[in-house]
mmCIF file of C-alpha atoms and ligand atoms in Angstrom:
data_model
loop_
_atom_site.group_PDB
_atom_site.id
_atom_site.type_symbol
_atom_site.label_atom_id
_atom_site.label_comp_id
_atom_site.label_asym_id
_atom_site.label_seq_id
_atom_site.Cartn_x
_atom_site.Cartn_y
_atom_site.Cartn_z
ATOM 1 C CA UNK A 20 138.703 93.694 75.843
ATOM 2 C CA UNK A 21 138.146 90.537 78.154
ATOM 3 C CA UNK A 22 137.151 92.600 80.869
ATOM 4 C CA UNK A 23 134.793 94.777 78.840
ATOM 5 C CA UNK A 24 133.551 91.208 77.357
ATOM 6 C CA UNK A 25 133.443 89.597 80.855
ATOM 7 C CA UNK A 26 131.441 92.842 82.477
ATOM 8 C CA UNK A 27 128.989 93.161 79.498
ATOM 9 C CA UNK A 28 127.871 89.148 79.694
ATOM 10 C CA UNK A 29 127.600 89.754 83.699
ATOM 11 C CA UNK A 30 125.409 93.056 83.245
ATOM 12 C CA UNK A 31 123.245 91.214 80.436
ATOM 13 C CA UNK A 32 122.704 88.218 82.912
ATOM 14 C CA UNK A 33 120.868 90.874 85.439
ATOM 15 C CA UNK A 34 118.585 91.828 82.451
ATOM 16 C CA UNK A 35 114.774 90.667 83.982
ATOM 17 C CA UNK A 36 112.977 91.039 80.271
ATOM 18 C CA UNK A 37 115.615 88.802 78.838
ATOM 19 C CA UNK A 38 115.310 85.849 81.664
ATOM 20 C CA UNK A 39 111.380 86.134 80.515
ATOM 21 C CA UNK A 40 111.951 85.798 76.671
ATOM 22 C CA UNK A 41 114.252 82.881 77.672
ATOM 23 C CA UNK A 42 111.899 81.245 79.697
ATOM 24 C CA UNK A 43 109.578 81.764 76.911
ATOM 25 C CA UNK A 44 111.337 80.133 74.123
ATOM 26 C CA UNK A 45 112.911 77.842 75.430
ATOM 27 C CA UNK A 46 117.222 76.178 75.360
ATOM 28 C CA UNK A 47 118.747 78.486 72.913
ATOM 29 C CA UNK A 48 121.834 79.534 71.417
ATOM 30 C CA UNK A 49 123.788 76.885 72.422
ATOM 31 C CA UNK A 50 123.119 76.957 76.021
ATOM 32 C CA UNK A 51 122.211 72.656 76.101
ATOM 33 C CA UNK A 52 126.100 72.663 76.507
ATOM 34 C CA UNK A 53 125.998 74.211 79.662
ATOM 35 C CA UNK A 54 122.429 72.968 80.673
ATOM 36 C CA UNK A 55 120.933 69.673 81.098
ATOM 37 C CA UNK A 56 117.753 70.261 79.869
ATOM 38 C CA UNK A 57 114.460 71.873 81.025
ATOM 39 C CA UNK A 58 112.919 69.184 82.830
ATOM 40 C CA UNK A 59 114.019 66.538 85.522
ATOM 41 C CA UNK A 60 113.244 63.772 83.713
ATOM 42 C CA UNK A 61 115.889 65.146 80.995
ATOM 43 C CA UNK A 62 118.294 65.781 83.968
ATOM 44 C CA UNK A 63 117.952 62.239 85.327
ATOM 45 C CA UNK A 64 119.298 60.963 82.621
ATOM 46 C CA UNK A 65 121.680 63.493 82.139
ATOM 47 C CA UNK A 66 123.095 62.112 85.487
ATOM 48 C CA UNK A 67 122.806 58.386 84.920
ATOM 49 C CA UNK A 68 125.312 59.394 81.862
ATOM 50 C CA UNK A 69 127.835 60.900 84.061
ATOM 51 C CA UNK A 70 127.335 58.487 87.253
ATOM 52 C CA UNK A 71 127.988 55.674 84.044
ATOM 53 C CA UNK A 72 131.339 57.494 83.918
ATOM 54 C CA UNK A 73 132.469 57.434 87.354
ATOM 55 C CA UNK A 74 131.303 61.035 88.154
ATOM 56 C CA UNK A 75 129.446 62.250 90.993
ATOM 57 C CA UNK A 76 127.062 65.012 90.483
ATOM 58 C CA UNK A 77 125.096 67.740 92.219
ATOM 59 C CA UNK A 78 122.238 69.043 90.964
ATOM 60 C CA UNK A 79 120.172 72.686 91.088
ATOM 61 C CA UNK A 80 116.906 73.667 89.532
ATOM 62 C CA UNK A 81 117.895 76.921 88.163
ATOM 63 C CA UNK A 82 115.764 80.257 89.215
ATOM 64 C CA UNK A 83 116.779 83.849 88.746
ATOM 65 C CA UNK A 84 115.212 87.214 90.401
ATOM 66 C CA UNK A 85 112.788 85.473 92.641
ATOM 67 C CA UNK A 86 110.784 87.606 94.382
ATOM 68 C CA UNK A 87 107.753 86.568 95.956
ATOM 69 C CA UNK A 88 106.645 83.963 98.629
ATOM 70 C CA UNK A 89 104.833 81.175 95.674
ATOM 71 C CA UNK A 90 107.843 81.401 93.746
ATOM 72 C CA UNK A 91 110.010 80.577 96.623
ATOM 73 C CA UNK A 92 107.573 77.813 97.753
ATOM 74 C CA UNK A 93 107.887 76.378 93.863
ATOM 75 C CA UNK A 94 111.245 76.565 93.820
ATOM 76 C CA UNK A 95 111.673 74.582 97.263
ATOM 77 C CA UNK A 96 109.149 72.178 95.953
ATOM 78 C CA UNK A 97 111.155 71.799 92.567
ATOM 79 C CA UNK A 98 114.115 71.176 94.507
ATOM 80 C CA UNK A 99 111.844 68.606 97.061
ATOM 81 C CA UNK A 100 111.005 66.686 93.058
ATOM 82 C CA UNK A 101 114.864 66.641 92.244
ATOM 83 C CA UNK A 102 115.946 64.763 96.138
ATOM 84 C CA UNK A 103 113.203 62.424 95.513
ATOM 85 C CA UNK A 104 114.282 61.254 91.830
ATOM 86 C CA UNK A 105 118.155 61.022 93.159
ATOM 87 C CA UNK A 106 116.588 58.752 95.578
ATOM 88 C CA UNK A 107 113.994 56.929 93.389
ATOM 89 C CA UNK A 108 116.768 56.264 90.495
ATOM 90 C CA UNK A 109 119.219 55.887 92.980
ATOM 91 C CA UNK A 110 121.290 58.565 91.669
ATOM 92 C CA UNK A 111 125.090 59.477 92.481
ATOM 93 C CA UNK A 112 124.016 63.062 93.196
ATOM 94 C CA UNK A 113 123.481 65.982 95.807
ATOM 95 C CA UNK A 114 121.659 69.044 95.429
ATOM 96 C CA UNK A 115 123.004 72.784 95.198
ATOM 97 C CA UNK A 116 120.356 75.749 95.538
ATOM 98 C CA UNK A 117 120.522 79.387 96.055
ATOM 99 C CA UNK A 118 118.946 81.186 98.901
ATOM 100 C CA UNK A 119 117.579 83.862 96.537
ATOM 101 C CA UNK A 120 115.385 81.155 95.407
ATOM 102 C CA UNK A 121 114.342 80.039 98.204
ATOM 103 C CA UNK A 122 113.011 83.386 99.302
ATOM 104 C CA UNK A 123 116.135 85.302 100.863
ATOM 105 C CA UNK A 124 115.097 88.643 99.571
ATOM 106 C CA UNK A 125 111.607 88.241 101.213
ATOM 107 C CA UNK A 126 111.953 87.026 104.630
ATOM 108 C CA UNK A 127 113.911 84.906 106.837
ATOM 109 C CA UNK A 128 111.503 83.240 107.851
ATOM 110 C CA UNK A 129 110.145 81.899 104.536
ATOM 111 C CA UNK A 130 113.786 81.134 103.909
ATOM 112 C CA UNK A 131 114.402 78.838 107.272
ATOM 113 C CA UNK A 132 110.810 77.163 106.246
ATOM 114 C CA UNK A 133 111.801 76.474 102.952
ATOM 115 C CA UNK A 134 115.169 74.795 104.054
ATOM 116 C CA UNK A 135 113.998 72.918 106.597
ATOM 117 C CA UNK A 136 111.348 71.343 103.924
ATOM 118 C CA UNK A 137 114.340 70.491 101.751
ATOM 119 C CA UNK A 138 116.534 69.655 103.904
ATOM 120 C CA UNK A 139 113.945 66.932 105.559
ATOM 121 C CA UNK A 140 113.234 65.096 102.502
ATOM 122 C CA UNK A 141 117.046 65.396 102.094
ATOM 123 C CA UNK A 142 117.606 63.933 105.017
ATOM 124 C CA UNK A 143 115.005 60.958 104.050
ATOM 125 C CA UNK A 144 116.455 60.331 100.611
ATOM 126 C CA UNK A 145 120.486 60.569 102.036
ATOM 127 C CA UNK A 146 121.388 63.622 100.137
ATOM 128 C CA UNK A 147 123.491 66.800 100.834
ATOM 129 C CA UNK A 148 122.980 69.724 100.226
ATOM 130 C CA UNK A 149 125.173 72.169 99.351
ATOM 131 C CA UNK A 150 123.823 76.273 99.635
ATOM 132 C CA UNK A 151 125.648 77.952 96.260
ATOM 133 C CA UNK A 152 127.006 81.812 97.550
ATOM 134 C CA UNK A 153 125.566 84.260 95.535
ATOM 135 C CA UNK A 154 126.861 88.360 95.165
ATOM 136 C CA UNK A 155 128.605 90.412 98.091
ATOM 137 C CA UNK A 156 125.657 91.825 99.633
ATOM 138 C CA UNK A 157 124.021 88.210 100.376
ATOM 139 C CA UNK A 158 126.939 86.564 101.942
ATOM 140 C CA UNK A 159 126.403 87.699 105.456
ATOM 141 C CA UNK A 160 123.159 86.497 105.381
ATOM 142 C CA UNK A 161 123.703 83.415 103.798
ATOM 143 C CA UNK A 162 126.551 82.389 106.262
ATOM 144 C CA UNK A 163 124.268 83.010 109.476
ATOM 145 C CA UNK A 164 121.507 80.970 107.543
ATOM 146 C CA UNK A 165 124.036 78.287 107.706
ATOM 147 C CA UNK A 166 125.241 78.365 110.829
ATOM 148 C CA UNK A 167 121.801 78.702 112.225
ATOM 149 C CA UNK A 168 120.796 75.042 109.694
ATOM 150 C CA UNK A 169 124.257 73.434 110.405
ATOM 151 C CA UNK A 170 123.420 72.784 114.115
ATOM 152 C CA UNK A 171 119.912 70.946 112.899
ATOM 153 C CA UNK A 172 121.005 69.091 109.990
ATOM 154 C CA UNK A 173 124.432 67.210 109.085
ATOM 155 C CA UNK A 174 123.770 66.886 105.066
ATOM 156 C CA UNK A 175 124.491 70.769 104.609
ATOM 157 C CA UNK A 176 127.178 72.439 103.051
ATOM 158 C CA UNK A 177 127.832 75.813 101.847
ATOM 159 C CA UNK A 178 130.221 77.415 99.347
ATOM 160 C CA UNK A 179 132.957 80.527 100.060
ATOM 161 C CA UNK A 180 134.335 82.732 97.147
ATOM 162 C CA UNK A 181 138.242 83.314 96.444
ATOM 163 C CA UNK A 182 137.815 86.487 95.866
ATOM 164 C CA UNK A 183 136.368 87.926 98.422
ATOM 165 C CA UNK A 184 138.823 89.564 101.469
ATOM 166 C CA UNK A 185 136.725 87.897 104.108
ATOM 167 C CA UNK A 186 137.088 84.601 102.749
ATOM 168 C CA UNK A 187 139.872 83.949 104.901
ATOM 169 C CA UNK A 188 138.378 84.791 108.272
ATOM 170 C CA UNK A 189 134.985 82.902 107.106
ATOM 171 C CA UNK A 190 136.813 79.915 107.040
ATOM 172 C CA UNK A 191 138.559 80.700 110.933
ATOM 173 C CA UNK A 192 135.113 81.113 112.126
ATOM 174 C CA UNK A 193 133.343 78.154 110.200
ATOM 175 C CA UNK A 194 136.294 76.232 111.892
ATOM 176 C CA UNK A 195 134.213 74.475 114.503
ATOM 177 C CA UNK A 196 130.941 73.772 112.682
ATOM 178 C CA UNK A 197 132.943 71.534 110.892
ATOM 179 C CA UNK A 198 130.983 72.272 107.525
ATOM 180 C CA UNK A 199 131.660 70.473 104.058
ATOM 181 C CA UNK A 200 132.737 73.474 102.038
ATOM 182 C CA UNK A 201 133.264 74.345 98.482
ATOM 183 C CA UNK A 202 135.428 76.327 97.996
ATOM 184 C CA UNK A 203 135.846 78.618 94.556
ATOM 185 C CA UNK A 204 137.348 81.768 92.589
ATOM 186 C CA UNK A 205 134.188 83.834 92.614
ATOM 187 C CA UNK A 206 131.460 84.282 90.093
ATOM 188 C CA UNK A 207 129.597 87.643 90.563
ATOM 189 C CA UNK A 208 130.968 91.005 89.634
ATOM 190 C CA UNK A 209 132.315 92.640 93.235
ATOM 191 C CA UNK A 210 133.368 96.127 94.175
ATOM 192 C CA UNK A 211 137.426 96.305 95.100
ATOM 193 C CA UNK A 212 135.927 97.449 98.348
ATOM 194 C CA UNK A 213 135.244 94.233 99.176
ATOM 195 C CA UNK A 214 136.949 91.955 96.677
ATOM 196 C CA UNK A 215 140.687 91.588 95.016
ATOM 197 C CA UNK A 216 140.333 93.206 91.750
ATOM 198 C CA UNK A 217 143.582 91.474 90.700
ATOM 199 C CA UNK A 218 143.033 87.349 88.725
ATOM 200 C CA UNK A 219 146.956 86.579 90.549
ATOM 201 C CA UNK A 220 145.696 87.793 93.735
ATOM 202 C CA UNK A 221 142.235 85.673 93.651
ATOM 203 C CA UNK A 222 144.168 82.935 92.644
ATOM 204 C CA UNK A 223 146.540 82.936 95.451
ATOM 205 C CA UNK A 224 144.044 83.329 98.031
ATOM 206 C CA UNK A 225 142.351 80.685 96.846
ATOM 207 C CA UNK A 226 145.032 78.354 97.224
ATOM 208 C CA UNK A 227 145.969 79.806 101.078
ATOM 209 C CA UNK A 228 142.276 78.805 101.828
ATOM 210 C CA UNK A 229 142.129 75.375 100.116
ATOM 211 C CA UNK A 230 145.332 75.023 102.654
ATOM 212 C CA UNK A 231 143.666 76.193 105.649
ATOM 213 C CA UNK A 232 140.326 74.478 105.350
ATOM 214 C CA UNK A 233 142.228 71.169 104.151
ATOM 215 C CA UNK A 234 144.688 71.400 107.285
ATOM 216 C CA UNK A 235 141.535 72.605 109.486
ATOM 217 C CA UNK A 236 140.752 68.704 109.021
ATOM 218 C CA UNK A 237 137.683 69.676 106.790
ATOM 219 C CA UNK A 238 136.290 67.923 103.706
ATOM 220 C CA UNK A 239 136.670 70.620 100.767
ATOM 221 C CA UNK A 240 135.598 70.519 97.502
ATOM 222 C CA UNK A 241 137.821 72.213 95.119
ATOM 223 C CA UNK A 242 135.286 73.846 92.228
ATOM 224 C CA UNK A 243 137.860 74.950 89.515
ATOM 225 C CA UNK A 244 138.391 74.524 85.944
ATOM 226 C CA UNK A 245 141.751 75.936 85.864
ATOM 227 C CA UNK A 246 144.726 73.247 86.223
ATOM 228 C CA UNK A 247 147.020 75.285 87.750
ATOM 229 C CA UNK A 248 144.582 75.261 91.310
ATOM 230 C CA UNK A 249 144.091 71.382 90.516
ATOM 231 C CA UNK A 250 148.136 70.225 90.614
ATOM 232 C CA UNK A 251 148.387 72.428 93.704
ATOM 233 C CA UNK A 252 145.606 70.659 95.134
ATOM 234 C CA UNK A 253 147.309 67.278 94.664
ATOM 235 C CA UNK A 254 150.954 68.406 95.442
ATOM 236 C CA UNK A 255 149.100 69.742 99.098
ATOM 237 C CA UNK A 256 147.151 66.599 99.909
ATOM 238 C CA UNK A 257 150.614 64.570 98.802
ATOM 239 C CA UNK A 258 152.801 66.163 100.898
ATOM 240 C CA UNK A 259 150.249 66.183 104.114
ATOM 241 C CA UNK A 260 148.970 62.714 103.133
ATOM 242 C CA UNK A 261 145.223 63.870 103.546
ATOM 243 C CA UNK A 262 143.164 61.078 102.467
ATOM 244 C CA UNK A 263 141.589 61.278 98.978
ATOM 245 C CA UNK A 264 137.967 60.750 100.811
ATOM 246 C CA UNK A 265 139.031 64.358 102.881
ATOM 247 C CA UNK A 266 138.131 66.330 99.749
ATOM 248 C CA UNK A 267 136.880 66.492 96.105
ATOM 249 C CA UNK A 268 137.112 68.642 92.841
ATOM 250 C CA UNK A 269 133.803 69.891 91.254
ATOM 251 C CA UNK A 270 133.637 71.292 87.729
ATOM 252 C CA UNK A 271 130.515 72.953 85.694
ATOM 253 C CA UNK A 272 128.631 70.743 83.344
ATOM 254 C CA UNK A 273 129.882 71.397 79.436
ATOM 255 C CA UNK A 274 133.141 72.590 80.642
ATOM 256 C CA UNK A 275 136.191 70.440 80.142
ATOM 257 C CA UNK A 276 134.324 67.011 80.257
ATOM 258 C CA UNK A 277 137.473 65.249 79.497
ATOM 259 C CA UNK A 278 139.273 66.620 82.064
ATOM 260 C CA UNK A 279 136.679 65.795 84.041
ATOM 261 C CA UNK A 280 136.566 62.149 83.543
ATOM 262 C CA UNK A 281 140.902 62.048 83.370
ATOM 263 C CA UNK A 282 140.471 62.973 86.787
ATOM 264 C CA UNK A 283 138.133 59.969 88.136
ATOM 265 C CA UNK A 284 140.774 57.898 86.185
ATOM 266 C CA UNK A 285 143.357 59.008 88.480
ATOM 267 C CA UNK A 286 141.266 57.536 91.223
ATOM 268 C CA UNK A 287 139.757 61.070 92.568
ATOM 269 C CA UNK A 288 136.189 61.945 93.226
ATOM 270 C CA UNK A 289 134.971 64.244 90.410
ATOM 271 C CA UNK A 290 131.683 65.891 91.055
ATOM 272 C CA UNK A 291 130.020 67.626 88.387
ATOM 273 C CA UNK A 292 127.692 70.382 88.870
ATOM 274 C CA UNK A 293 124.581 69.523 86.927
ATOM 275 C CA UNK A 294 121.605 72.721 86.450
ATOM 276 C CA UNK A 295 118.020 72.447 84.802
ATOM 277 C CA UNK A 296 114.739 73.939 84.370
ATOM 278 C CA UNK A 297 113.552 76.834 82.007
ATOM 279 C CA UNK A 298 115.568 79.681 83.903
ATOM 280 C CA UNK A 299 118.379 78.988 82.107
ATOM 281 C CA UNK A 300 119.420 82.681 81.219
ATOM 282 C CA UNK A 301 121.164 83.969 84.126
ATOM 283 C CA UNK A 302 123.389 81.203 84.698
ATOM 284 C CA UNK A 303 124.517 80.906 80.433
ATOM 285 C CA UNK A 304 125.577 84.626 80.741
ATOM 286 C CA UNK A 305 127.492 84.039 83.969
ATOM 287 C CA UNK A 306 129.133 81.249 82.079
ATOM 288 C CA UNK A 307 130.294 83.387 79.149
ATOM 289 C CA UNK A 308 131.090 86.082 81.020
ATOM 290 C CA UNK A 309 133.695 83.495 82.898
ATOM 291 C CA UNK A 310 134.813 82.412 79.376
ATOM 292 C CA UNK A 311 134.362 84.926 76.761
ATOM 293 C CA UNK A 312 136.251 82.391 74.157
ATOM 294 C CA UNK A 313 132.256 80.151 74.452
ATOM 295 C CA UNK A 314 130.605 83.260 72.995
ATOM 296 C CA UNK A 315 132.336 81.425 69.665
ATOM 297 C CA UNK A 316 129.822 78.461 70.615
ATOM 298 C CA UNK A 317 126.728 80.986 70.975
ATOM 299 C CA UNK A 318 127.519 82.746 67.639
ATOM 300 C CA UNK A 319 127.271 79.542 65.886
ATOM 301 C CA UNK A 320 124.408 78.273 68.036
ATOM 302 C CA UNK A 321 122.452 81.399 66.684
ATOM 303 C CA UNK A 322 123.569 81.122 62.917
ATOM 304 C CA UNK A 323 122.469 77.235 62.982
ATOM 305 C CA UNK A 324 118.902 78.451 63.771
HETATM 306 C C1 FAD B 16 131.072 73.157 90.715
HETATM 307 C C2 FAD B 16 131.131 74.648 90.752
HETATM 308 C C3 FAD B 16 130.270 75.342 91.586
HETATM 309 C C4 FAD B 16 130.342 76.728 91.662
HETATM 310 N N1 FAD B 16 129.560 77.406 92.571
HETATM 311 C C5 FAD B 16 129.708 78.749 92.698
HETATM 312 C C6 FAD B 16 129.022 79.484 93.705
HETATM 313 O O1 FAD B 16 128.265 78.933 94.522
HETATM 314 N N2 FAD B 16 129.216 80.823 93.781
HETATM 315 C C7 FAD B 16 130.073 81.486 92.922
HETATM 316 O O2 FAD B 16 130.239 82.704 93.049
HETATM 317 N N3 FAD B 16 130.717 80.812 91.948
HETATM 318 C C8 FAD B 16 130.567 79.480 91.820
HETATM 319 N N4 FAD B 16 131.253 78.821 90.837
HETATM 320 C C9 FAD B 16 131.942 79.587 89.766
HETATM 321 C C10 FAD B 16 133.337 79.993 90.170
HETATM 322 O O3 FAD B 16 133.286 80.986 91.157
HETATM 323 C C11 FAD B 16 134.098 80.548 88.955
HETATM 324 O O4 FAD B 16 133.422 81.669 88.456
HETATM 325 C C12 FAD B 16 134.271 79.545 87.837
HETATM 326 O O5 FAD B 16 134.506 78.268 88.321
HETATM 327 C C13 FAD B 16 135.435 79.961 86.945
HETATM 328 O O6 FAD B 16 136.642 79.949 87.663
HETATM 329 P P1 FAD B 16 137.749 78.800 87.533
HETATM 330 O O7 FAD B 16 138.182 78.465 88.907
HETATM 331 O O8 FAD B 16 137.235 77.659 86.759
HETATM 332 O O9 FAD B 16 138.973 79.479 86.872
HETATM 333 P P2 FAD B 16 139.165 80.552 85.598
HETATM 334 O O10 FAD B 16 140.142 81.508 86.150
HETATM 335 O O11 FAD B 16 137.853 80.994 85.101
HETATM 336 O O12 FAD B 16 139.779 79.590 84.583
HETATM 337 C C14 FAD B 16 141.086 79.117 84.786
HETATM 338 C C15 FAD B 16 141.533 78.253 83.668
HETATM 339 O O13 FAD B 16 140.677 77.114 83.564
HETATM 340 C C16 FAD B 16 140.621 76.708 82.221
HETATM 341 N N5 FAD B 16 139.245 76.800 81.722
HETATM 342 C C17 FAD B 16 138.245 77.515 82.249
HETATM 343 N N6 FAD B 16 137.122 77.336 81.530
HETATM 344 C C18 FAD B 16 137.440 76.524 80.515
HETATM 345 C C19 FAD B 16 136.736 75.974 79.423
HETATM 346 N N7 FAD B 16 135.443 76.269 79.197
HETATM 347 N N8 FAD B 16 137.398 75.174 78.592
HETATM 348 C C20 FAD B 16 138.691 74.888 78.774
HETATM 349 N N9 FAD B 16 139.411 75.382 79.790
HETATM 350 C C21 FAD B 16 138.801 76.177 80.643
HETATM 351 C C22 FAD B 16 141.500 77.651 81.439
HETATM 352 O O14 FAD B 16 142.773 77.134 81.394
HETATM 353 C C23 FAD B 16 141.474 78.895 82.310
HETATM 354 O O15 FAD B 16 142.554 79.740 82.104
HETATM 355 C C24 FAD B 16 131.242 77.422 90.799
HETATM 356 C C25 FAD B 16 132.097 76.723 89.973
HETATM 357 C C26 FAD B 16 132.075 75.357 89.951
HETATM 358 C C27 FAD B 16 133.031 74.634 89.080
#
């Protein structure tokens, strides 16, 4: 029943006509818990809230399906708004985007141009950014992207998937650019060609790569809700006494805020992964496919209307 649950949210969040009619009316059904709002002004202070609390942040102007070269520009230039608040407020927060947005499915050039505006005014404003993996078939693609940024620009960062068999040599061959990865279970629904089908399986890869980038002597941030990935984390950097400044755990916005904030109380940096903007859609059904126990949230979002 999860699975079906899981599989239906995940095919929903593809829907294009949907994304539109959310656009169009706006934060609905409950979706402000996993959303800061639609503006940046409403994110800003979203994030002076959590940086009040000890927590870092990075933020990402949400975009779905983007598929043309002023889109891409827009999106860049939303992102280019969001560095220069973080440095105008003086804000505890990097940046995440996708390459979709940025014009991926277009051309590589418009991509590399994009980027390289970002990652300038990055640069300017001291902020990293981190490049969020999307599906399978754009991981290649993304990872030679990169490479090809990481030997122009130090503030870059990109993010590889648990679940994915490949995972493990990615992280041999990233070895030397010494990146700042995250590192995470896997969001997107995958083929078992190419990705363990199995929960137990994903899980215990991802700890053998948290390991192996960790040991590698690389900063990692450890993007995970579930506890059990957490303790490991901490029994590994205990018993290799990595330094607390070698990595980081990340956790969605809405989800498990107390946790979130018991965690920067144990003297670890929390960063909190912070979206906004009116393309909300995609990224709430990813989240309840994840979590099909939230659709109780969306249920009562919708009767309260
Ligand atoms: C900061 C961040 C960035 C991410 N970036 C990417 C990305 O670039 N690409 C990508 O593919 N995916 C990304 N993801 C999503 C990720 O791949 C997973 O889909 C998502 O994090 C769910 O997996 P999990 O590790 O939290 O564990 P799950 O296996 O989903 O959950 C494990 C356990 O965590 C606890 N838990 C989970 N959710 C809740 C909740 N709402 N309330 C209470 N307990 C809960 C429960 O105990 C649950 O059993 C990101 C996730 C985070 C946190």
């Amino acid at each position: 029943m999860e699975q079906l649950m899981r599989d239906f949210f995940l095919f929903l969040s593809k829907n294009k006509t949907l994304t539109k009619l959310a656009k169009k009316y706006g934060l609905r059904f409950g979706a402000s818990r996993f959303v800061a709002g639609e503006t940046i002004e409403r994110a800003v202070e979203v994030i002076k809230d959590l940086n009040k609390k000890g927590l870092a942040v990075t933020i990402d102007y949400l975009g779905e399906f983007v598929d043309n070269a002023k889109e891409a520009n827009e999106m860049a230039d939303n992102s280019i708004e969001a560095i220069r608040a973080i440095g105008r407020e003086k804000l505890n927060s990097q940046l995440s985007l996708k390459m979709t947005s940025m014009g991926l499915d277009i051309s590589d050039e418009l991509v590399m141009q994009n980027m390289r505006r970002i990652l300038d005014a990055a640069k300017e404003n001291g902020v990293f950014v981190t490049i969020d993996m999307e599906d399978y078939s754009r991981c290649q693609k993304t990872l030679d992207i990169f490479k090809q940024l990481k030997k122009e620009y130090d503030n870059v960062g990109t993010v590889l998937q648990a679940y994915l068999y490949r995972t493990e040599s990615d992280i041999e061959d990233l070895k030397d650019y010494h990146p700042n990865l995250r590192l995470v279970k896997g969001a997107y629904k995958e083929s078992q060609e190419v990705a363990f089908p199995e929960k137990k399986d994903v899980d215990d890869n991802f700890k053998k790569i948290i390991k192996m980038h960790l040991l590698n002597g690389n900063y990692t941030a450890v993007a995970t809700h579930d506890d059990a990935i957490i303790e490991y984390t901490k029994q590994l950097v205990k018993e290799y006494n990595i330094p607390n400044d070698q990595f980081e755990f990340q956790m969605l916005y809405g989800i498990r805020p107390e946790r979130q904030e018991q965690l920067v109380r144990e003297g670890y940096t929390m960063r909190v992964y912070v979206p906004y903007g009116t393309d909300w859609y995609g990224y709430f059904m990813r989240r309840l496919a994840e979590r099909p126990a939230n659709v109780a949230f969306v249920i009562k979002g919708i009767l309260r209307k």
